[in-house]
Coordinates of C-alpha atoms and ligand atoms in Angstrom, one line a residue:
X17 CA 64.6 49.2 -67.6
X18 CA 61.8 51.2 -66.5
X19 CA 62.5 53.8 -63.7
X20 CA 59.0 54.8 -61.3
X21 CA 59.1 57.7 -59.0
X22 CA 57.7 57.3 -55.8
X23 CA 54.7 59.2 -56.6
X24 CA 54.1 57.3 -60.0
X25 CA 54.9 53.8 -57.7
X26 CA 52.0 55.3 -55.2
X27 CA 49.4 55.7 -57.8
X28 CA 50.4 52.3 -59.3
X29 CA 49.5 50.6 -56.2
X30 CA 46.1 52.0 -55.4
X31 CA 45.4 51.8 -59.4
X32 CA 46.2 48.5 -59.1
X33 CA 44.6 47.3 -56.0
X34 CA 41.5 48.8 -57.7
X35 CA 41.5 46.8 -60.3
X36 CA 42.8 43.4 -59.3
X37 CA 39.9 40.8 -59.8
X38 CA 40.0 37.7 -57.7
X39 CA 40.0 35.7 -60.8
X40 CA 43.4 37.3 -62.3
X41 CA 46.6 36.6 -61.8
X42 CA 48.5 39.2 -60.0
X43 CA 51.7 40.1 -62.0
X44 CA 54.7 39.5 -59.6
X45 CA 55.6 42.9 -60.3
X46 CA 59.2 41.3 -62.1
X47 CA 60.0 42.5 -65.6
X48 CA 63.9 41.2 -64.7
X49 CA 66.9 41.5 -66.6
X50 CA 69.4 40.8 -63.8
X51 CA 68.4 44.3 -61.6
X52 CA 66.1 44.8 -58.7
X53 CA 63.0 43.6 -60.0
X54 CA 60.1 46.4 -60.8
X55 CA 56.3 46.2 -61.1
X56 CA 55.0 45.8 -64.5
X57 CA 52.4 48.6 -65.0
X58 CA 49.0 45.9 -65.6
X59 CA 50.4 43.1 -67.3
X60 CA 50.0 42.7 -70.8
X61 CA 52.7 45.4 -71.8
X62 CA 54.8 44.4 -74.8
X63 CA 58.3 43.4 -74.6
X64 CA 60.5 46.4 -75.5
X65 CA 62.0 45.9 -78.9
X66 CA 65.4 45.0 -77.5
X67 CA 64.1 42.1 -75.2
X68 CA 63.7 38.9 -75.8
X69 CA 61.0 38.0 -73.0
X70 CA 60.2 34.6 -71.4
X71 CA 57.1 34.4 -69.5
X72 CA 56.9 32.4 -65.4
X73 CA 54.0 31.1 -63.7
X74 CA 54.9 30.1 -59.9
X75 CA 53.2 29.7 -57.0
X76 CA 54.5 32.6 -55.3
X77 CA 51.6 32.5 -52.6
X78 CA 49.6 30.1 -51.4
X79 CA 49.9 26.9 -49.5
X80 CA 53.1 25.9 -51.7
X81 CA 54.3 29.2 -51.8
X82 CA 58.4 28.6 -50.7
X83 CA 58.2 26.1 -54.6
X84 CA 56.9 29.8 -56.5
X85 CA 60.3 31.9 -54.7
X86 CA 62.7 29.0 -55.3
X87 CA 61.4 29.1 -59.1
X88 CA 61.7 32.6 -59.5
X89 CA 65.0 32.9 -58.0
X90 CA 66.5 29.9 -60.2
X91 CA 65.2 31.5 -63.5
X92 CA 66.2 34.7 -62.0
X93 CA 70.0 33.8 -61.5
X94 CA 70.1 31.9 -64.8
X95 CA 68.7 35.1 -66.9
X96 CA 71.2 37.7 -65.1
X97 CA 74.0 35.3 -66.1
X98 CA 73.1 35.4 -69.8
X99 CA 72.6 38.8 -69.8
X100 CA 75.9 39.2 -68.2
X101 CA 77.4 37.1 -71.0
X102 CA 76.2 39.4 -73.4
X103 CA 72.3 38.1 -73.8
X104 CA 70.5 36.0 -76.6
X105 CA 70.5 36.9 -80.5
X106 CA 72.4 40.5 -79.5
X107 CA 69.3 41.5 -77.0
X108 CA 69.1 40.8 -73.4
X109 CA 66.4 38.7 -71.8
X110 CA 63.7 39.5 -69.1
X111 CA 61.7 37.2 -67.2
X112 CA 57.4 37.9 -66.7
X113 CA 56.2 36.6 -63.9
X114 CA 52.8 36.2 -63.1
X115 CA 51.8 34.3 -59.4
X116 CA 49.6 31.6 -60.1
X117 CA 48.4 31.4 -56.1
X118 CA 48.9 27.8 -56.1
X119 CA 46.1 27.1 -57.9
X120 CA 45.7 25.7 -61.1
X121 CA 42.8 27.7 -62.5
X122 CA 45.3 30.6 -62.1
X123 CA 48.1 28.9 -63.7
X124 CA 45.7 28.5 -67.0
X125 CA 44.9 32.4 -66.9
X126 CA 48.4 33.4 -65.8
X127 CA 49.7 31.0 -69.5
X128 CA 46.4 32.5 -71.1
X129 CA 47.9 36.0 -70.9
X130 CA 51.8 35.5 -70.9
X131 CA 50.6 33.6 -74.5
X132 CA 48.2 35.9 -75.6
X133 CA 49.3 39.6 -73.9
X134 CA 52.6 39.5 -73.6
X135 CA 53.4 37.5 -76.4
X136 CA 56.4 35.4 -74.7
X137 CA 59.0 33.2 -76.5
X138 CA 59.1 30.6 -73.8
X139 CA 56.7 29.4 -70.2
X140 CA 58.7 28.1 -67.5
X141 CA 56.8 26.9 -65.0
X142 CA 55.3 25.5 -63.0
X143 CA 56.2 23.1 -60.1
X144 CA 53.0 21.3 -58.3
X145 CA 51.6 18.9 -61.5
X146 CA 48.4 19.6 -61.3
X147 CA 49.3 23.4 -61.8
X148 CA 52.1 22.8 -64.9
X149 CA 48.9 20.5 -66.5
X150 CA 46.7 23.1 -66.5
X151 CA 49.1 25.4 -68.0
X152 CA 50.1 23.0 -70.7
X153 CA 46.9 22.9 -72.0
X154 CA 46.6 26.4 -72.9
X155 CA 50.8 26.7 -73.9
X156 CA 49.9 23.7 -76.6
X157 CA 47.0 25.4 -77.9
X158 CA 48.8 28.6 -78.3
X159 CA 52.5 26.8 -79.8
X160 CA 54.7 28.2 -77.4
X161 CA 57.1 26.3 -75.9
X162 CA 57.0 25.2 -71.9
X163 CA 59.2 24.1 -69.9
X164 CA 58.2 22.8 -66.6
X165 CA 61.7 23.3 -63.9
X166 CA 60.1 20.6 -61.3
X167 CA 56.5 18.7 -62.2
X168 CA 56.9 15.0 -62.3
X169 CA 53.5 13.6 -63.5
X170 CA 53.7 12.2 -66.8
X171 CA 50.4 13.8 -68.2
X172 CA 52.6 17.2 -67.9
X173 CA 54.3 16.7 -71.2
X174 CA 52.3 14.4 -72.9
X175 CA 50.0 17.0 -73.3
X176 CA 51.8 17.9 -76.6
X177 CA 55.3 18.5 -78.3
X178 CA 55.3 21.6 -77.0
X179 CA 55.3 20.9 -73.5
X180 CA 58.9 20.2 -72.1
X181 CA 60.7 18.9 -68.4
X182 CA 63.9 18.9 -67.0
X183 CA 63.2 16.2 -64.2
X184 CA 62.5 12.7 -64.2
X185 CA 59.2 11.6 -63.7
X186 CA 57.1 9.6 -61.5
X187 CA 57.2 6.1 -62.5
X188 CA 60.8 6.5 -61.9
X189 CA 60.4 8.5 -58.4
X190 CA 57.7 6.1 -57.6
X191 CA 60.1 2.8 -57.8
X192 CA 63.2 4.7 -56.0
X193 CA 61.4 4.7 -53.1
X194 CA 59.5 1.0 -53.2
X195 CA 63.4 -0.1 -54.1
X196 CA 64.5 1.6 -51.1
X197 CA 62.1 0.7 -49.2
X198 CA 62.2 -3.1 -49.8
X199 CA 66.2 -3.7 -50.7
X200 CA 67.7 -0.9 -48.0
X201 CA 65.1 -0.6 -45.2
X202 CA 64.1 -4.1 -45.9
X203 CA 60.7 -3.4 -45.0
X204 CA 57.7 -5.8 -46.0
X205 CA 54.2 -3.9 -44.9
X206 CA 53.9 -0.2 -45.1
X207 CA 50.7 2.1 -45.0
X208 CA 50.1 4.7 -47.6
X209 CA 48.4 8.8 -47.4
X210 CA 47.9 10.2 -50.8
X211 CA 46.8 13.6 -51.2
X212 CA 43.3 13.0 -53.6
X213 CA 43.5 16.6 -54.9
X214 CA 46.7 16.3 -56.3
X215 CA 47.5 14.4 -59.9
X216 CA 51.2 14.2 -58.2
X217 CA 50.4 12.3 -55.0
X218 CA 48.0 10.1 -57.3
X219 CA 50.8 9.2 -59.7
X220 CA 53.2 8.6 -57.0
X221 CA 51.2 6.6 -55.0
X222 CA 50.4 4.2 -57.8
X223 CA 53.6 3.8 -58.8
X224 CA 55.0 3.2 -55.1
X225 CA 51.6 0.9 -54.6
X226 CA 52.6 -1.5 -58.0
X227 CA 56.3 -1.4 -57.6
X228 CA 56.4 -2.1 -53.8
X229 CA 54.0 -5.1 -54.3
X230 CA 55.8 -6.4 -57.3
X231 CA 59.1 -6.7 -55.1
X232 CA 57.0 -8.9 -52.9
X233 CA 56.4 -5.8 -50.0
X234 CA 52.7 -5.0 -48.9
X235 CA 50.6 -2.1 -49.0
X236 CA 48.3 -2.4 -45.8
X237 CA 46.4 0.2 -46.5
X238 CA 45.7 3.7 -48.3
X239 CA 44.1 6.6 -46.9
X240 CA 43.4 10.0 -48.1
X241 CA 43.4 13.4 -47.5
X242 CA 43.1 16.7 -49.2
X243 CA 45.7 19.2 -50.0
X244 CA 44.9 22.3 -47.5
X245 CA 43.7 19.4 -44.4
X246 CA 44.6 20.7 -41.2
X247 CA 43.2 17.5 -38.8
X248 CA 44.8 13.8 -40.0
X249 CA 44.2 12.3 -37.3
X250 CA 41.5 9.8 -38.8
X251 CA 43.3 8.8 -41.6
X252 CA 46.4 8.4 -39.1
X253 CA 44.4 6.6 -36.4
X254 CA 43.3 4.1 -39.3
X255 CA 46.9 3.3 -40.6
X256 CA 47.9 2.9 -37.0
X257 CA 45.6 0.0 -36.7
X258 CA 47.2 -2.0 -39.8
X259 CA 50.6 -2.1 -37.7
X260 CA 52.6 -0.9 -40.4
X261 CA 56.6 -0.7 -40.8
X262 CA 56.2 2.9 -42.3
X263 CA 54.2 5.4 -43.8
X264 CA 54.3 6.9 -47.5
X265 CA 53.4 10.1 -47.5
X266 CA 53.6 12.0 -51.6
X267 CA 52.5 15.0 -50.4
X268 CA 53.7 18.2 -50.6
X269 CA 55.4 20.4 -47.4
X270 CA 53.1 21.9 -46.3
X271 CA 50.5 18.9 -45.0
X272 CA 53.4 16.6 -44.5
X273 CA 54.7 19.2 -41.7
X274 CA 51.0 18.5 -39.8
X275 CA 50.9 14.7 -40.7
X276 CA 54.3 14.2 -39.0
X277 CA 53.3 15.9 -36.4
X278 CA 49.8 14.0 -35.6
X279 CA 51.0 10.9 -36.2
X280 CA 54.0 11.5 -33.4
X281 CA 51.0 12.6 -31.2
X282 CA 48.9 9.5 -32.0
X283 CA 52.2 7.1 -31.0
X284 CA 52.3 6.5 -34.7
X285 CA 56.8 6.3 -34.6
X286 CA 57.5 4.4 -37.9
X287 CA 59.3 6.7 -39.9
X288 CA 57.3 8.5 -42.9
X289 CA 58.5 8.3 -46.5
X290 CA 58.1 10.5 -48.7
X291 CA 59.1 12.5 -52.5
X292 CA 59.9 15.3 -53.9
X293 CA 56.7 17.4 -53.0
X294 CA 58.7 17.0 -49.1
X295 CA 61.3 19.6 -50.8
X296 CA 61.0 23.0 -48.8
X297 CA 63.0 25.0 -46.0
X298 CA 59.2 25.3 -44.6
X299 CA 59.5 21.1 -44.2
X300 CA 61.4 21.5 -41.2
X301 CA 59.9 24.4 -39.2
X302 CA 56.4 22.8 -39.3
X303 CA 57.6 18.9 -38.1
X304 CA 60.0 20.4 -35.8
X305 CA 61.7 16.7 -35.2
X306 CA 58.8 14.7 -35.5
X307 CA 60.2 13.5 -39.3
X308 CA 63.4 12.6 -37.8
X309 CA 64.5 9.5 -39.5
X310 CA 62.2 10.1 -42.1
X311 CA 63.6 9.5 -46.0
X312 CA 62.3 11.1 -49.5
X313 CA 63.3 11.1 -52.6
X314 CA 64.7 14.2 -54.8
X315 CA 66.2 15.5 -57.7
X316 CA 69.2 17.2 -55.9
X317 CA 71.4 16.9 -52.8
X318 CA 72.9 20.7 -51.9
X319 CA 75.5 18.4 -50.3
X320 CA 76.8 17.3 -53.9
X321 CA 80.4 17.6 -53.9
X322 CA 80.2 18.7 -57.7
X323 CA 81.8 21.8 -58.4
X324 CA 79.1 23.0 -61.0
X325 CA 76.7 22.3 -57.9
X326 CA 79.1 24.5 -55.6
X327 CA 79.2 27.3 -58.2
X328 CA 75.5 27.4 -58.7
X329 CA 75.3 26.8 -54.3
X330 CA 77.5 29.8 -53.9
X331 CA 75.7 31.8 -56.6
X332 CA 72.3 31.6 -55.5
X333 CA 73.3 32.2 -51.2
X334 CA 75.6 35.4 -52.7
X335 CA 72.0 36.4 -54.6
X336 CA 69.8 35.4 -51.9
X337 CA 71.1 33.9 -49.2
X338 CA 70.0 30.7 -47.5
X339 CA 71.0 27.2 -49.5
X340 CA 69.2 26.4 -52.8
X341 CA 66.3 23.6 -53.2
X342 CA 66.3 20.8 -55.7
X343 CA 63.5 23.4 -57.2
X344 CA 65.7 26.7 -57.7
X345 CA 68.3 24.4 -59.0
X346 CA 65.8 22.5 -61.6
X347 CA 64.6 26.4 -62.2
X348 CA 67.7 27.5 -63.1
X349 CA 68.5 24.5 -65.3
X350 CA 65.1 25.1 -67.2
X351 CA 65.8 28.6 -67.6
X352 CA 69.4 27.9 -68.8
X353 CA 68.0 25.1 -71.1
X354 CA 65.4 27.8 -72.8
X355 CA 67.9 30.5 -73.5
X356 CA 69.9 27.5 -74.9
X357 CA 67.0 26.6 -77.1
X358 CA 65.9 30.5 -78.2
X359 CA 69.8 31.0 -78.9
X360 CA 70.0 27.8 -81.5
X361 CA 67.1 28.4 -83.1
X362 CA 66.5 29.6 -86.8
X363 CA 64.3 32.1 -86.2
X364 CA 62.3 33.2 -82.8
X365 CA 58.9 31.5 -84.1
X366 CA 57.1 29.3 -81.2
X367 CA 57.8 25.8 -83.7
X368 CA 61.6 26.7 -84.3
X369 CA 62.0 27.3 -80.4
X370 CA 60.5 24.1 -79.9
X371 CA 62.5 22.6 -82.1
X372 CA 65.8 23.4 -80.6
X373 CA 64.5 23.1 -76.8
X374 CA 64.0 19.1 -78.3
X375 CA 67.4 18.8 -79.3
X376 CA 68.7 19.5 -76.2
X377 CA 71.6 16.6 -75.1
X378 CA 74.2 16.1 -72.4
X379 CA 73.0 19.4 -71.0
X380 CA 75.3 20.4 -68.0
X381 CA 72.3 20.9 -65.4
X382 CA 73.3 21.7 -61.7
X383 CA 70.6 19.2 -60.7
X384 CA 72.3 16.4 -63.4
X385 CA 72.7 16.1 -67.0
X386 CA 70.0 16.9 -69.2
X387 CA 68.9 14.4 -72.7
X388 CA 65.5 14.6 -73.8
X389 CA 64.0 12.5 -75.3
X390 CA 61.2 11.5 -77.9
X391 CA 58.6 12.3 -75.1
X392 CA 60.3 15.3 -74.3
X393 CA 61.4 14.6 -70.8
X394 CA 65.3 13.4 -69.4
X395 CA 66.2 10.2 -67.6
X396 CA 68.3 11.5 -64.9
X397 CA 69.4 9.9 -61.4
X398 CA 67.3 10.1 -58.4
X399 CA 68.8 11.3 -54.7
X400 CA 67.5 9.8 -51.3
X401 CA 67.9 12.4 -48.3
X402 CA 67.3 11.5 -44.7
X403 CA 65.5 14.1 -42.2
X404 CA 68.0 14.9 -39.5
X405 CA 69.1 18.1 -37.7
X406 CA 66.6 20.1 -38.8
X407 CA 67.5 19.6 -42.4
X408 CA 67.9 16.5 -45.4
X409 CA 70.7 14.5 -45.4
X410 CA 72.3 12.5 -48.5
X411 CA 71.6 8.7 -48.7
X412 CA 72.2 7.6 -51.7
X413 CA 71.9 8.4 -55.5
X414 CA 69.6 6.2 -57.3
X415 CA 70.4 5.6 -61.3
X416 CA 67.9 5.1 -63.7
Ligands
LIG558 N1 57.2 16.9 -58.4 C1 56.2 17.7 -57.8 C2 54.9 17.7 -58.6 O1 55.0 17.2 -59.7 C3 56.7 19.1 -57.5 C4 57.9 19.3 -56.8 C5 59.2 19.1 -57.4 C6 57.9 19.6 -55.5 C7 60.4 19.3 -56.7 C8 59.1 19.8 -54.7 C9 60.3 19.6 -55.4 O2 53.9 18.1 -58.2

């Protein structure tokens, strides 16, 4: 591990403030093999000859920037446990991290020069889909391996065989909540706000549109908005009119915080429903109670009374504090799942890596067991949380 004087750390900074161009990724400063993390001089520098080195794009800033920290501190944990075991092949691992600013041009450049700089055996990353598509693109064309913790669109991995996930995917997510919806909350006519800039809230919205209709519910209507909106209040003022039982909302935190909020102003009191984008401590302080009685669906309850879940649980607040999201659990599990694969491989070639990430089976994943298959992604079981309290409550789990 590098060591910096203060003086050296000093010149770093205004060096590297110099030089940063709005169209790079900033590196995260988190060359990590289970120590305080330090800045990586400009990116680019070579793994030392006893590292094996896995590259990370998150969105560690941004408008989603709580899914970028949870990421980092998932793959974080997961590394310092293997290099506490003793590493990979005889060398111990570090993590790159580049921030991707919540943007997907970013997330290509950030893959660009993990692939093509740094010269990393695996990506993990990244969570919103539109990001993790992006990046896939440019991880295929290069043949390394990616693993995506968190990104449920099923464009992500078709992409190519070198594109992997270690959560279910959207037309699965998509009928949890239409079941829910219909069998549980019985409900017949709901309204829908999709988030048009986002190939996640498109996916989900379809789904929840075609399953929710095929059990015989109705979709009233379906307005949109744009990830970054501040002002719903049209789009809210035109669902209000259709008289609907509730609202679906697959958006992510940070605009679902507002929308709760406007439609409470507007009178609007059905209760919103909701995915996995919903998935943030951040949730909660920006719809103060307006999403009480609100439900999504998730990957991961930190109320599972598993005792893998309470090891990891107890883990990550002894690292970190604060309770782990479904996103630093599925970060951990894809970090855990790429060592897996760089460890059973022949030979530390982007193909053999692949190879061995695509055998993975009953892996024992803190958010549930991990099988891919053929299309490189796992059927696992969905959870439904309630808003209450200030926090998510367990519902249900729904199996595959
Ligand atoms: N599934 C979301 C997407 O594909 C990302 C996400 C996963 C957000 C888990 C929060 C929690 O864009």
């Amino acid at each position: 591990m590098r060591r910096f004087t203060p003086l050296f750390l000093a010149v770093f900074a205004l060096f590297s403030a110099a030089c940063e161009k709005k169209s790079q990724p900033t590196p995260a400063g988190t060359d990590s093999q289970g120590q305080a993390a330090q800045p990586a001089p400009t990116g680019g520098t070579p793994p030392a000859a006893d590292t094996l080195l896995l590259g990370e794009v998150s969105s560690l800033t941004g408008s989603q920037a709580t899914f970028g920290v949870s990421t980092q501190r998932g793959v974080e944990l997961a590394v310092k446990e293997a290099n506490a075991a003793g590493g990979v092949k005889g060398k111990k691992l570090a993590v790159r991290v580049y921030d991707n600013q919540s943007k997907p041009e970013e997330a290509a450049q950030a893959t660009t020069r993990l692939v093509t700089q740094d010269k990393v055996l695996v990506i993990l990353g990244d969570v919103a889909s539109s990001n993790s598509l992006a990046m896939a693109e440019k991880a295929q064309a290069a043949g390394v391996p990616m693993i995506t913790p968190a990104s449920t669109n099923p464009s992500v991995t078709e992409k190519g065989d070198y594109i992997f996930r270690v959560c279910f995917i959207d037309p699965f997510q998509g009928f949890v909540m239409a079941k829910f919806a219909r069998e549980n909350l019985k409900l017949d006519q709901v309204a829908v706000l999709q988030d048009n800039k986002s190939a996640y809230s498109i996916g989900l919205k379809e789904v929840f549109t075609q399953k929710f209709s095929e059990m015989g519910g109705k979709v009233l209507t379906t307005e949109s908005y744009s990830q970054g909106d501040t002002d719903f209040r049209a789009q809210l003022t035109a669902i209000k009119k259709t008289k609907p039982q509730a609202i679906y909302v697959p958006g992510y935190y940070n605009d679902v915080g507002l929308v709760a909020r406007q439609a409470r102003e507007l009178g609007l009191s059905v209760p919103l429903l909701g995915g996995d984008g919903w998935d943030s401590e951040k949730l909660f302080e920006l719809a103060g109670d307006a999403l009480d009685g609100a439900y999504f669906s998730n990957h991961y309850s930190p109320q599972n009374p598993d005792e893998r879940v309470k090891k990891f649980i107890a883990d990550y607040t002894a690292a970190y504090g604060g309770t782990p999201d479904a996103i630093a659990a599925l970060a951990y599990d894809s970090a855990r799942v790429a060592i897996a694969g760089i460890e059973k491989s022949k030979d530390l070639t982007g193909a053999s890596i692949r190879d061995a990430i695509a055998q993975t089976k009953d892996f024992p994943g803190v958010a549930g067991t991990i099988t891919l298959d053929e299309k490189r992604n796992p059927v696992k079981s969905a959870v439904i949380l309630k808003v209450g309290e200030g926090k998510a409550n367990f519902v249900t789990t729904v199996k595959p």
